[in-house]
Coordinates of C-alpha atoms in Angstrom, one line a residue:
M173 CA -193.2 -9.9 126.7
K174 CA -190.1 -7.8 127.4
V175 CA -190.3 -8.8 131.1
S176 CA -190.4 -12.4 130.2
K177 CA -187.4 -12.1 127.9
L178 CA -185.5 -10.2 130.7
K179 CA -186.3 -13.0 133.2
S180 CA -185.1 -15.6 130.7
L181 CA -181.9 -13.7 130.1
L182 CA -181.2 -13.3 133.8
L183 CA -181.9 -16.9 134.4
L184 CA -179.4 -17.9 131.6
I185 CA -176.8 -15.5 133.1
A186 CA -177.3 -17.0 136.6
L187 CA -177.1 -20.5 135.2
F188 CA -173.9 -19.7 133.3
F189 CA -172.1 -18.2 136.3
S190 CA -173.4 -21.0 138.5
T191 CA -172.1 -23.6 136.1
S192 CA -168.7 -21.8 135.6
T193 CA -168.2 -21.5 139.4
F194 CA -169.2 -25.1 139.8
A195 CA -166.8 -26.3 137.1
Q196 CA -163.9 -24.5 138.9
Q197 CA -164.6 -26.2 142.2
Y198 CA -161.5 -27.3 144.1
F199 CA -161.2 -30.5 146.0
N200 CA -158.4 -30.3 148.5
V201 CA -157.0 -33.7 149.1
T202 CA -156.1 -32.9 152.7
K203 CA -159.9 -32.5 153.3
Y204 CA -160.3 -36.1 152.3
G205 CA -157.7 -37.5 154.7
A206 CA -154.4 -37.0 152.8
K207 CA -151.4 -36.1 154.9
N208 CA -149.0 -33.6 153.5
D209 CA -146.1 -34.8 155.7
S210 CA -145.9 -38.2 153.9
S211 CA -146.8 -39.9 157.1
R212 CA -149.5 -42.0 155.6
L213 CA -150.3 -43.5 152.2
A214 CA -152.7 -41.1 150.5
T215 CA -154.0 -43.3 147.8
D216 CA -157.5 -43.7 149.2
A217 CA -157.8 -40.0 150.2
I218 CA -156.9 -39.0 146.6
K219 CA -159.4 -41.4 145.2
K220 CA -162.1 -40.0 147.4
A221 CA -161.3 -36.4 146.2
I222 CA -161.4 -37.6 142.6
D223 CA -164.7 -39.4 143.1
A224 CA -166.2 -36.3 144.8
A225 CA -165.2 -34.1 141.9
A226 CA -166.5 -36.6 139.3
K227 CA -169.8 -36.9 141.2
V228 CA -170.6 -33.3 140.5
G229 CA -169.4 -33.4 136.9
G230 CA -165.7 -32.6 137.4
G231 CA -163.3 -30.2 139.1
T232 CA -159.8 -29.6 140.3
V233 CA -158.2 -32.1 142.8
Y234 CA -155.8 -29.8 144.6
F235 CA -152.5 -30.7 146.3
P236 CA -151.3 -27.8 148.5
A237 CA -147.6 -27.5 149.5
G238 CA -146.2 -30.6 151.4
K239 CA -145.1 -34.1 150.7
Y240 CA -147.6 -36.9 149.8
L241 CA -146.9 -40.6 149.7
T242 CA -149.3 -42.4 147.3
G243 CA -149.9 -45.4 145.2
P244 CA -151.4 -45.1 141.6
I245 CA -153.8 -42.3 140.8
H246 CA -156.7 -43.1 138.4
L247 CA -158.3 -40.1 136.7
K248 CA -161.9 -39.7 135.6
S249 CA -163.5 -37.4 133.0
N250 CA -163.3 -33.7 133.6
I251 CA -160.7 -34.0 136.4
T252 CA -157.6 -31.7 136.7
I253 CA -154.9 -32.7 139.1
F254 CA -153.3 -29.5 140.4
I255 CA -150.0 -29.9 142.2
D256 CA -149.2 -26.5 143.6
A257 CA -145.7 -25.1 144.0
G258 CA -144.1 -26.7 147.0
A259 CA -146.2 -29.8 146.7
E260 CA -144.5 -33.2 146.1
L261 CA -146.1 -36.4 145.2
H262 CA -143.9 -39.4 146.1
F263 CA -145.1 -42.7 144.6
S264 CA -144.7 -45.9 146.6
D265 CA -142.1 -48.4 145.5
N266 CA -144.1 -51.3 146.9
F267 CA -145.1 -53.3 143.9
D268 CA -148.2 -54.7 145.5
H269 CA -149.7 -51.1 145.6
Y270 CA -149.9 -51.3 141.8
L271 CA -152.3 -54.2 141.8
P272 CA -154.8 -55.1 140.5
M273 CA -153.2 -55.1 137.0
V274 CA -154.9 -53.0 134.3
P275 CA -155.1 -52.9 130.5
S276 CA -151.9 -51.3 129.3
R277 CA -149.4 -51.3 126.4
W278 CA -145.8 -52.1 127.0
E279 CA -143.2 -51.3 124.3
G280 CA -145.9 -51.5 121.6
T281 CA -147.6 -54.7 122.8
E282 CA -151.0 -54.8 124.5
V283 CA -150.9 -56.4 127.9
I284 CA -152.5 -56.5 131.3
N285 CA -149.9 -55.1 133.7
F286 CA -149.2 -53.2 136.9
S287 CA -151.1 -50.0 137.1
P288 CA -149.2 -46.9 135.8
L289 CA -148.6 -44.3 138.5
F290 CA -151.0 -41.9 136.8
Y291 CA -153.6 -43.8 134.8
A292 CA -156.8 -43.2 132.9
K293 CA -158.8 -45.1 130.3
D294 CA -161.7 -44.1 128.1
V295 CA -162.1 -40.6 129.6
E296 CA -161.9 -37.0 128.4
N297 CA -160.9 -33.6 129.6
I298 CA -158.2 -34.6 132.0
A299 CA -155.1 -32.7 133.1
I300 CA -152.0 -32.8 135.4
V301 CA -150.8 -29.2 136.0
G302 CA -149.0 -27.0 138.5
R303 CA -145.5 -26.1 139.6
G304 CA -145.0 -29.0 141.9
L305 CA -143.0 -32.3 141.7
I306 CA -144.0 -35.9 141.1
D307 CA -141.3 -38.5 142.0
G308 CA -141.7 -42.1 140.8
H309 CA -139.1 -43.6 143.1
G310 CA -138.0 -45.8 140.3
K311 CA -134.9 -47.2 141.9
N312 CA -136.5 -50.3 143.3
W313 CA -138.1 -51.0 139.9
W314 CA -134.8 -50.5 138.1
R315 CA -133.0 -52.7 140.6
F316 CA -135.3 -55.7 139.9
S317 CA -135.0 -55.1 136.2
E318 CA -131.2 -54.9 136.1
V319 CA -129.5 -56.3 139.1
E320 CA -131.8 -58.8 140.9
V321 CA -133.4 -60.3 137.8
K322 CA -131.6 -63.5 138.4
K323 CA -133.4 -63.9 141.7
L324 CA -136.8 -63.8 140.1
T325 CA -138.3 -67.0 138.8
E326 CA -141.6 -68.0 137.3
D327 CA -142.8 -68.7 140.8
S328 CA -142.9 -65.0 141.7
K329 CA -146.4 -63.9 142.4
W330 CA -146.1 -61.0 139.9
Q331 CA -145.0 -63.3 137.1
K332 CA -147.8 -65.7 137.9
E333 CA -150.4 -62.9 137.8
F334 CA -149.0 -61.5 134.6
K335 CA -149.1 -64.8 132.9
R336 CA -152.6 -65.6 134.1
L337 CA -153.9 -62.3 132.7
N338 CA -151.9 -62.5 129.4
P339 CA -152.4 -66.0 128.0
N340 CA -152.0 -64.8 124.4
V341 CA -148.9 -62.6 124.8
L342 CA -145.9 -64.6 123.5
A343 CA -142.4 -64.2 124.6
P344 CA -141.3 -63.0 121.1
D345 CA -143.6 -60.0 121.6
L346 CA -141.6 -58.9 124.6
P347 CA -138.1 -60.2 124.1
G348 CA -135.8 -59.9 127.0
W349 CA -138.6 -58.8 129.4
I350 CA -141.1 -61.5 129.7
E351 CA -138.5 -63.7 131.4
R352 CA -137.6 -61.0 133.9
G353 CA -140.4 -61.6 136.2
F354 CA -142.7 -58.7 135.5
L355 CA -143.0 -55.5 133.4
R356 CA -142.4 -52.1 135.0
P357 CA -145.3 -49.7 134.7
P358 CA -145.1 -46.3 132.8
F359 CA -145.3 -43.2 135.0
I360 CA -148.2 -41.5 133.2
Q361 CA -150.2 -43.6 130.8
F362 CA -153.6 -42.5 129.5
M363 CA -155.4 -45.0 127.3
N364 CA -157.9 -44.0 124.6
C365 CA -158.6 -40.5 126.1
K366 CA -159.6 -37.2 124.6
N367 CA -158.4 -33.7 125.5
V368 CA -155.4 -34.4 127.6
Q369 CA -153.1 -31.8 129.1
I370 CA -149.8 -32.1 131.1
K371 CA -148.4 -28.8 132.0
D372 CA -145.6 -27.1 134.0
I373 CA -144.9 -29.9 136.5
K374 CA -141.5 -31.5 137.2
I375 CA -141.2 -35.3 136.9
Q376 CA -138.4 -37.5 138.1
N377 CA -137.3 -41.1 138.7
S378 CA -139.8 -42.8 136.5
P379 CA -140.0 -46.6 136.8
F380 CA -140.2 -47.0 133.0
W381 CA -141.4 -44.6 130.2
T382 CA -142.4 -41.3 131.7
I383 CA -145.3 -39.8 129.8
N384 CA -146.9 -42.4 127.6
P385 CA -150.4 -41.5 126.2
Q386 CA -151.9 -44.4 124.1
Y387 CA -154.6 -44.0 121.5
C388 CA -155.4 -40.5 122.7
D389 CA -156.7 -37.5 120.7
N390 CA -155.7 -33.9 121.3
V391 CA -152.8 -34.1 123.7
T392 CA -150.8 -31.1 125.0
V393 CA -147.5 -31.5 126.9
D394 CA -146.2 -28.0 127.7
G395 CA -143.5 -26.6 129.9
I396 CA -142.6 -29.7 131.9
T397 CA -139.3 -30.8 133.2
I398 CA -138.3 -34.5 133.2
D399 CA -135.2 -35.6 135.1
N400 CA -134.4 -39.3 135.2
P401 CA -130.9 -40.4 136.1
P402 CA -129.1 -43.0 133.9
S403 CA -131.5 -45.8 134.2
P404 CA -133.1 -48.6 132.1
N405 CA -135.7 -47.4 129.5
T406 CA -136.8 -44.3 131.3
D407 CA -137.8 -42.4 128.1
G408 CA -139.2 -38.9 128.5
I409 CA -142.3 -38.4 126.4
N410 CA -143.6 -41.3 124.3
P411 CA -147.0 -40.6 122.7
E412 CA -148.0 -43.8 121.0
S413 CA -150.7 -44.2 118.4
C414 CA -152.1 -40.8 119.2
R415 CA -153.6 -38.0 117.1
N416 CA -153.1 -34.2 117.3
V417 CA -150.2 -34.1 119.8
R418 CA -148.4 -30.9 120.8
I419 CA -145.2 -31.0 122.8
A420 CA -143.6 -27.6 123.6
N421 CA -141.3 -25.8 125.9
C422 CA -140.0 -28.9 127.7
H423 CA -136.7 -29.6 129.4
I424 CA -135.7 -33.3 129.3
S425 CA -132.8 -35.3 130.7
V426 CA -133.4 -39.1 130.9
G427 CA -132.0 -42.6 130.8
D428 CA -133.2 -43.5 127.3
D429 CA -134.8 -41.5 124.5
C430 CA -136.0 -38.0 125.3
I431 CA -139.0 -37.8 123.0
T432 CA -140.1 -40.9 121.0
I433 CA -143.0 -41.3 118.6
K434 CA -144.4 -44.9 118.4
S435 CA -147.4 -46.8 117.1
G436 CA -147.1 -50.5 118.2
K437 CA -144.8 -53.4 117.7
D438 CA -144.9 -56.2 115.1
R439 CA -148.0 -58.4 114.9
S440 CA -149.7 -56.7 117.9
G441 CA -149.1 -53.2 116.5
R442 CA -150.3 -54.2 113.0
K443 CA -153.4 -55.8 114.5
V444 CA -154.3 -52.6 116.4
N445 CA -153.2 -50.6 113.3
I446 CA -153.6 -47.1 114.8
P447 CA -151.0 -44.6 113.5
A448 CA -149.3 -41.8 115.3
E449 CA -150.2 -38.7 113.3
N450 CA -150.3 -34.9 113.4
Y451 CA -147.6 -34.2 116.0
T452 CA -145.7 -31.0 116.6
I453 CA -142.6 -30.8 118.8
T454 CA -141.1 -27.4 119.4
N455 CA -139.0 -25.2 121.7
C456 CA -137.6 -28.2 123.7
T457 CA -134.2 -28.8 125.2
M458 CA -132.7 -32.3 125.6
L459 CA -129.6 -32.7 127.7
R460 CA -129.2 -36.5 128.2
G461 CA -130.7 -39.5 126.5
H462 CA -130.0 -42.1 123.7
G463 CA -131.8 -39.9 121.2
G464 CA -133.2 -36.3 121.1
V465 CA -136.3 -37.0 119.1
V466 CA -136.8 -40.6 117.9
I467 CA -139.4 -42.3 115.8
G468 CA -139.7 -46.1 116.3
S469 CA -138.6 -48.7 116.5
E470 CA -142.2 -49.6 117.5
M471 CA -144.0 -48.0 114.5
S472 CA -146.0 -50.9 113.1
G473 CA -149.2 -48.8 113.0
G474 CA -147.4 -46.1 111.0
V475 CA -146.2 -42.5 111.8
K476 CA -147.2 -39.5 109.6
N477 CA -147.4 -35.8 109.6
I478 CA -144.8 -34.8 112.1
A479 CA -143.1 -31.4 112.6
I480 CA -140.1 -31.0 114.8
T481 CA -138.7 -27.5 115.1
N482 CA -136.7 -25.0 117.3
C483 CA -135.1 -27.6 119.6
I484 CA -131.7 -28.0 121.2
F485 CA -130.0 -31.4 121.8
D486 CA -126.9 -31.1 124.0
G487 CA -125.2 -34.3 125.0
T488 CA -127.6 -36.9 123.7
D489 CA -126.2 -40.0 122.0
R490 CA -128.0 -39.2 118.8
G491 CA -130.0 -36.2 117.5
I492 CA -132.9 -37.2 115.1
R493 CA -133.3 -40.9 115.0
I494 CA -135.8 -42.9 113.0
K495 CA -135.4 -46.6 113.4
S496 CA -137.2 -49.9 112.5
A497 CA -136.5 -53.4 111.2
R498 CA -137.9 -56.2 109.2
G499 CA -140.9 -57.6 111.0
R500 CA -142.3 -54.3 112.1
G501 CA -144.2 -53.3 109.0
G502 CA -145.8 -49.8 109.0
V503 CA -145.0 -46.6 107.2
V504 CA -143.1 -43.5 108.5
E505 CA -143.8 -40.6 106.1
D506 CA -144.2 -36.8 105.8
I507 CA -141.7 -35.8 108.5
R508 CA -140.3 -32.2 108.7
V509 CA -137.3 -31.4 110.9
S510 CA -136.1 -27.8 111.0
N511 CA -134.1 -25.2 113.1
I512 CA -132.3 -27.7 115.4
I513 CA -129.0 -27.1 117.2
M514 CA -127.1 -30.2 118.2
R515 CA -124.0 -30.2 120.4
N516 CA -121.8 -33.0 121.7
I517 CA -123.7 -35.7 119.9
R518 CA -121.9 -39.0 120.8
D519 CA -122.9 -41.1 117.7
Q520 CA -124.9 -39.6 114.8
A521 CA -126.7 -36.3 114.4
I522 CA -129.2 -37.9 112.0
V523 CA -130.1 -41.6 111.7
L524 CA -132.6 -43.3 109.4
D525 CA -132.1 -47.0 109.9
L526 CA -134.4 -49.8 108.6
Q527 CA -132.0 -52.4 110.0
Y528 CA -132.1 -51.4 113.6
A529 CA -132.1 -55.2 114.3
K530 CA -130.0 -57.4 112.1
T531 CA -132.1 -59.4 109.8
N532 CA -131.9 -61.1 106.4
P533 CA -133.6 -59.8 103.2
E534 CA -137.1 -61.2 102.6
P535 CA -139.9 -60.6 100.1
I536 CA -141.8 -57.4 100.6
S537 CA -144.9 -58.0 102.7
E538 CA -146.8 -56.5 105.7
R539 CA -143.7 -57.1 107.7
T540 CA -141.7 -54.7 105.6
P541 CA -141.3 -51.2 107.2
I542 CA -141.2 -48.1 104.9
F543 CA -139.5 -44.7 105.4
R544 CA -140.3 -41.9 102.9
N545 CA -140.8 -38.2 102.5
I546 CA -138.5 -37.0 105.3
H547 CA -137.1 -33.5 105.0
I548 CA -134.4 -32.0 107.3
S549 CA -133.3 -28.4 107.2
D550 CA -131.5 -25.6 109.0
I551 CA -129.4 -27.9 111.3
T552 CA -126.3 -26.9 113.2
A553 CA -124.4 -29.8 114.9
S554 CA -121.2 -31.0 116.4
T555 CA -121.2 -34.8 116.3
N556 CA -119.3 -38.0 115.7
R557 CA -121.0 -38.9 112.4
A558 CA -123.1 -36.4 110.5
G559 CA -125.7 -38.8 109.2
Y560 CA -126.5 -42.4 108.6
L561 CA -129.2 -43.7 106.2
N562 CA -129.5 -47.5 106.0
G563 CA -132.5 -48.8 104.0
L564 CA -133.4 -52.4 103.1
E565 CA -132.0 -54.1 100.0
E566 CA -135.6 -55.1 99.0
L567 CA -137.1 -51.6 99.8
P568 CA -134.9 -48.5 100.0
I569 CA -135.5 -45.4 102.1
S570 CA -136.9 -42.8 99.6
N571 CA -137.4 -39.1 99.1
I572 CA -135.1 -37.6 101.8
S573 CA -133.6 -34.1 101.7
F574 CA -131.0 -32.2 103.7
N575 CA -131.1 -28.4 103.3
N576 CA -129.0 -25.7 104.9
V577 CA -126.9 -28.0 107.1
N578 CA -123.8 -26.8 108.9
M579 CA -121.9 -29.4 110.9
T580 CA -118.5 -30.4 112.4
A581 CA -118.1 -34.1 112.7
N582 CA -115.5 -36.9 112.9
T583 CA -117.1 -38.5 109.7
G584 CA -119.6 -37.4 107.1
F585 CA -122.9 -38.8 105.7
L586 CA -123.1 -42.5 104.9
I587 CA -126.1 -43.3 102.7
K588 CA -127.0 -47.0 101.9
N589 CA -129.9 -48.7 100.2
S590 CA -131.7 -45.4 99.5
K591 CA -133.2 -43.5 96.6
D592 CA -134.3 -39.9 95.7
I593 CA -131.8 -38.2 98.1
S594 CA -131.1 -34.5 98.0
F595 CA -128.3 -32.4 99.6
N596 CA -128.7 -28.6 99.2
N597 CA -126.3 -26.1 100.8
V598 CA -124.5 -28.6 103.1
Q599 CA -121.3 -27.5 104.8
L600 CA -119.5 -30.2 106.7
N601 CA -116.1 -30.1 108.3
A602 CA -115.1 -33.7 108.9
K603 CA -112.0 -34.9 110.7
S604 CA -111.6 -37.9 108.3
G605 CA -113.2 -39.5 105.2
N606 CA -115.7 -38.1 102.7
I607 CA -118.3 -35.5 103.2
I608 CA -120.9 -37.8 101.5
T609 CA -120.6 -41.5 100.9
T610 CA -123.2 -43.6 99.0
E611 CA -123.6 -47.3 98.6
N612 CA -126.4 -48.9 96.5
V613 CA -128.2 -45.6 96.1
S614 CA -130.1 -44.1 93.2
N615 CA -131.2 -40.6 92.2
V616 CA -128.9 -38.3 94.2
N617 CA -128.9 -34.5 93.9
V618 CA -125.8 -32.8 95.4
N619 CA -126.2 -29.0 95.2
G620 CA -123.6 -26.8 96.9
V621 CA -121.7 -29.2 99.2
R622 CA -118.5 -27.8 100.7
T623 CA -115.9 -28.2 103.4
F624 CA -113.4 -25.8 104.8
E625 CA -111.2 -28.7 106.1
P626 CA -110.5 -31.0 103.1
K627 CA -108.6 -34.1 104.0
A628 CA -105.6 -35.5 102.0
G629 CA -106.5 -38.6 100.1
A630 CA -110.3 -38.2 100.6
A631 CA -112.8 -37.2 98.0
L632 CA -115.6 -34.8 98.9
V633 CA -118.2 -37.2 97.5
E634 CA -117.6 -41.0 97.1
L635 CA -120.2 -43.0 95.1
T636 CA -120.3 -46.8 95.1
N637 CA -122.8 -48.7 92.9
T638 CA -124.8 -45.5 92.7
Q639 CA -127.0 -44.4 89.7
G640 CA -128.6 -41.2 88.6
V641 CA -126.4 -38.6 90.3
Y642 CA -126.3 -34.8 89.6
I643 CA -123.5 -32.9 91.4
H644 CA -123.5 -29.1 90.8
N645 CA -122.9 -25.6 92.3
S646 CA -120.0 -26.6 94.5
F647 CA -116.8 -24.6 95.1
P648 CA -114.2 -26.7 96.9
I649 CA -111.5 -24.7 98.6
A650 CA -107.7 -25.0 98.0
G651 CA -106.2 -28.2 99.3
T652 CA -109.0 -30.4 98.0
D653 CA -107.4 -33.6 96.6
T654 CA -110.4 -35.2 94.8
F655 CA -113.8 -33.9 94.1
V656 CA -115.7 -37.1 93.3
S657 CA -114.7 -40.7 93.5
V658 CA -116.8 -43.4 91.8
K659 CA -116.6 -47.2 92.4
G660 CA -118.7 -50.2 91.5
E661 CA -119.8 -51.7 88.2
Q662 CA -123.4 -50.6 88.9
S663 CA -122.5 -46.9 89.0
K664 CA -124.0 -45.1 86.0
D665 CA -125.8 -41.9 84.8
I666 CA -123.5 -39.6 86.9
V667 CA -123.2 -35.9 85.9
I668 CA -120.7 -33.4 87.4
T669 CA -121.5 -30.0 86.1
N670 CA -121.5 -26.2 86.9
N671 CA -119.0 -26.5 89.7
N672 CA -116.0 -24.2 90.3
L673 CA -113.2 -26.8 90.5
K674 CA -110.1 -24.6 90.0
N675 CA -108.8 -25.5 93.5
V676 CA -109.2 -29.3 93.1
A677 CA -106.2 -31.4 92.3
K678 CA -108.3 -34.2 90.7
V679 CA -111.9 -33.7 89.6
L680 CA -112.8 -37.4 89.2
D681 CA -111.3 -40.7 90.5
K682 CA -112.9 -43.5 88.5
A683 CA -112.3 -47.0 89.7
A684 CA -111.4 -49.8 87.2
D685 CA -114.7 -51.6 87.9
V686 CA -116.8 -48.6 86.7
K687 CA -118.0 -49.6 83.2
N688 CA -120.2 -46.6 82.4
E689 CA -119.2 -43.2 81.2
I690 CA -119.3 -40.3 83.7
Q691 CA -120.2 -36.9 82.3
V692 CA -118.0 -34.1 83.5
T693 CA -119.0 -30.8 81.8
G694 CA -119.5 -27.1 82.2
N695 CA -117.2 -26.8 85.2
I696 CA -114.5 -24.2 85.9
Q697 CA -111.2 -26.1 86.1
K698 CA -107.5 -25.3 86.1

């Protein structure tokens, strides 16, 4: 009996080591005909290596040092692409190499389009790793998008093929693009995959969005560098309608947004109705881009449970930006942003805008987007405008807080069409205007707001048609002209209490159109 058990144990150990060794098997692409001097297109050789690995259950497709010229690479389950230090994958800029077209999603709309440069669909346990470089050679794609678009007509073979394969995609779903002849492919797009990893590689010159997983579960993007020059829509990392995403330790400089969370656009996004949820973004640096971390504007499937922390934005146009518009629908909720340093932000450090596209008020429906439960803390920034919140007249942005914020800016916070807004321990030195300005807002808590550079003729807080305001625990410094200014006949239920106002020339400036009493009590005054 003991001998039998021993034999069984030895057999299991042998099987384990055999399987482990087997799973770690390497498939060197040069053994399958790839040339590492870029003298020949390696697409077929890479496919042979992937097929060989898949045939035995999976393995690592290995690129040793050298330069490889290739078309699109399609991954299968249990495949790791290992691009070693000194290895460079250069993707062809011949559009025909990205045919036949494949199922894709383009700016939130499902389409059949050119193959992405790296592509996978309905697979699991896939990875792109290594210390090597992948170069999308996007210049030719950008040129046709921006410069030579007028030379393209509906007679182009790419446009004909796109329209043949997409009879139900309407021009309004892809405004400004469907007429341009064709849609550029994303660099890396994995569709409906599980257990995805992209680690350590450098990526540059993407034709379009750079890393764009769609409908994926358990995605890790760690330690990568993305470097796209100023170029059209070359976003960095755009996980769309995914679950359980971790983005960490990345260095990003791109032609559009650095990291963007999306979940589909308008009717197509609402039809699919798959949210982006459970994302963490941490320890990343963004040096160039329209936004540091952005949510939307394609968010029709909803975005929820997002944590953004320990990042640096240096030179982006905006810092944290959440954007949408009437027609999108969807809910953005339960967002936490903390420990962010922003420097040289061209426009706004923080933007929550439900009127990203100009539209007219309409009855609340499935077309109405919602922003709620968004909390921002421990922010240091130098910027043009500190913050901009712009909700809808028919449905305000709600439950937003700013905690432990220290900024220098040209102008302060402008809050419009919002409710349940809280400022706690906010220090802002603005070159002009008010620290906080509200218009059509309700339920505002201002706790400990201050500036060390008060401006003549400007109130620290200016309220217009604002209701339910509690301002307390502030200690304005000498030179402050006015503490609070109130305007608008709808302004009411305003309390100014428990502030040290001995350095303030005027505690309250109440406009003639304010009909309701303002309570000023319990303050230290001259």
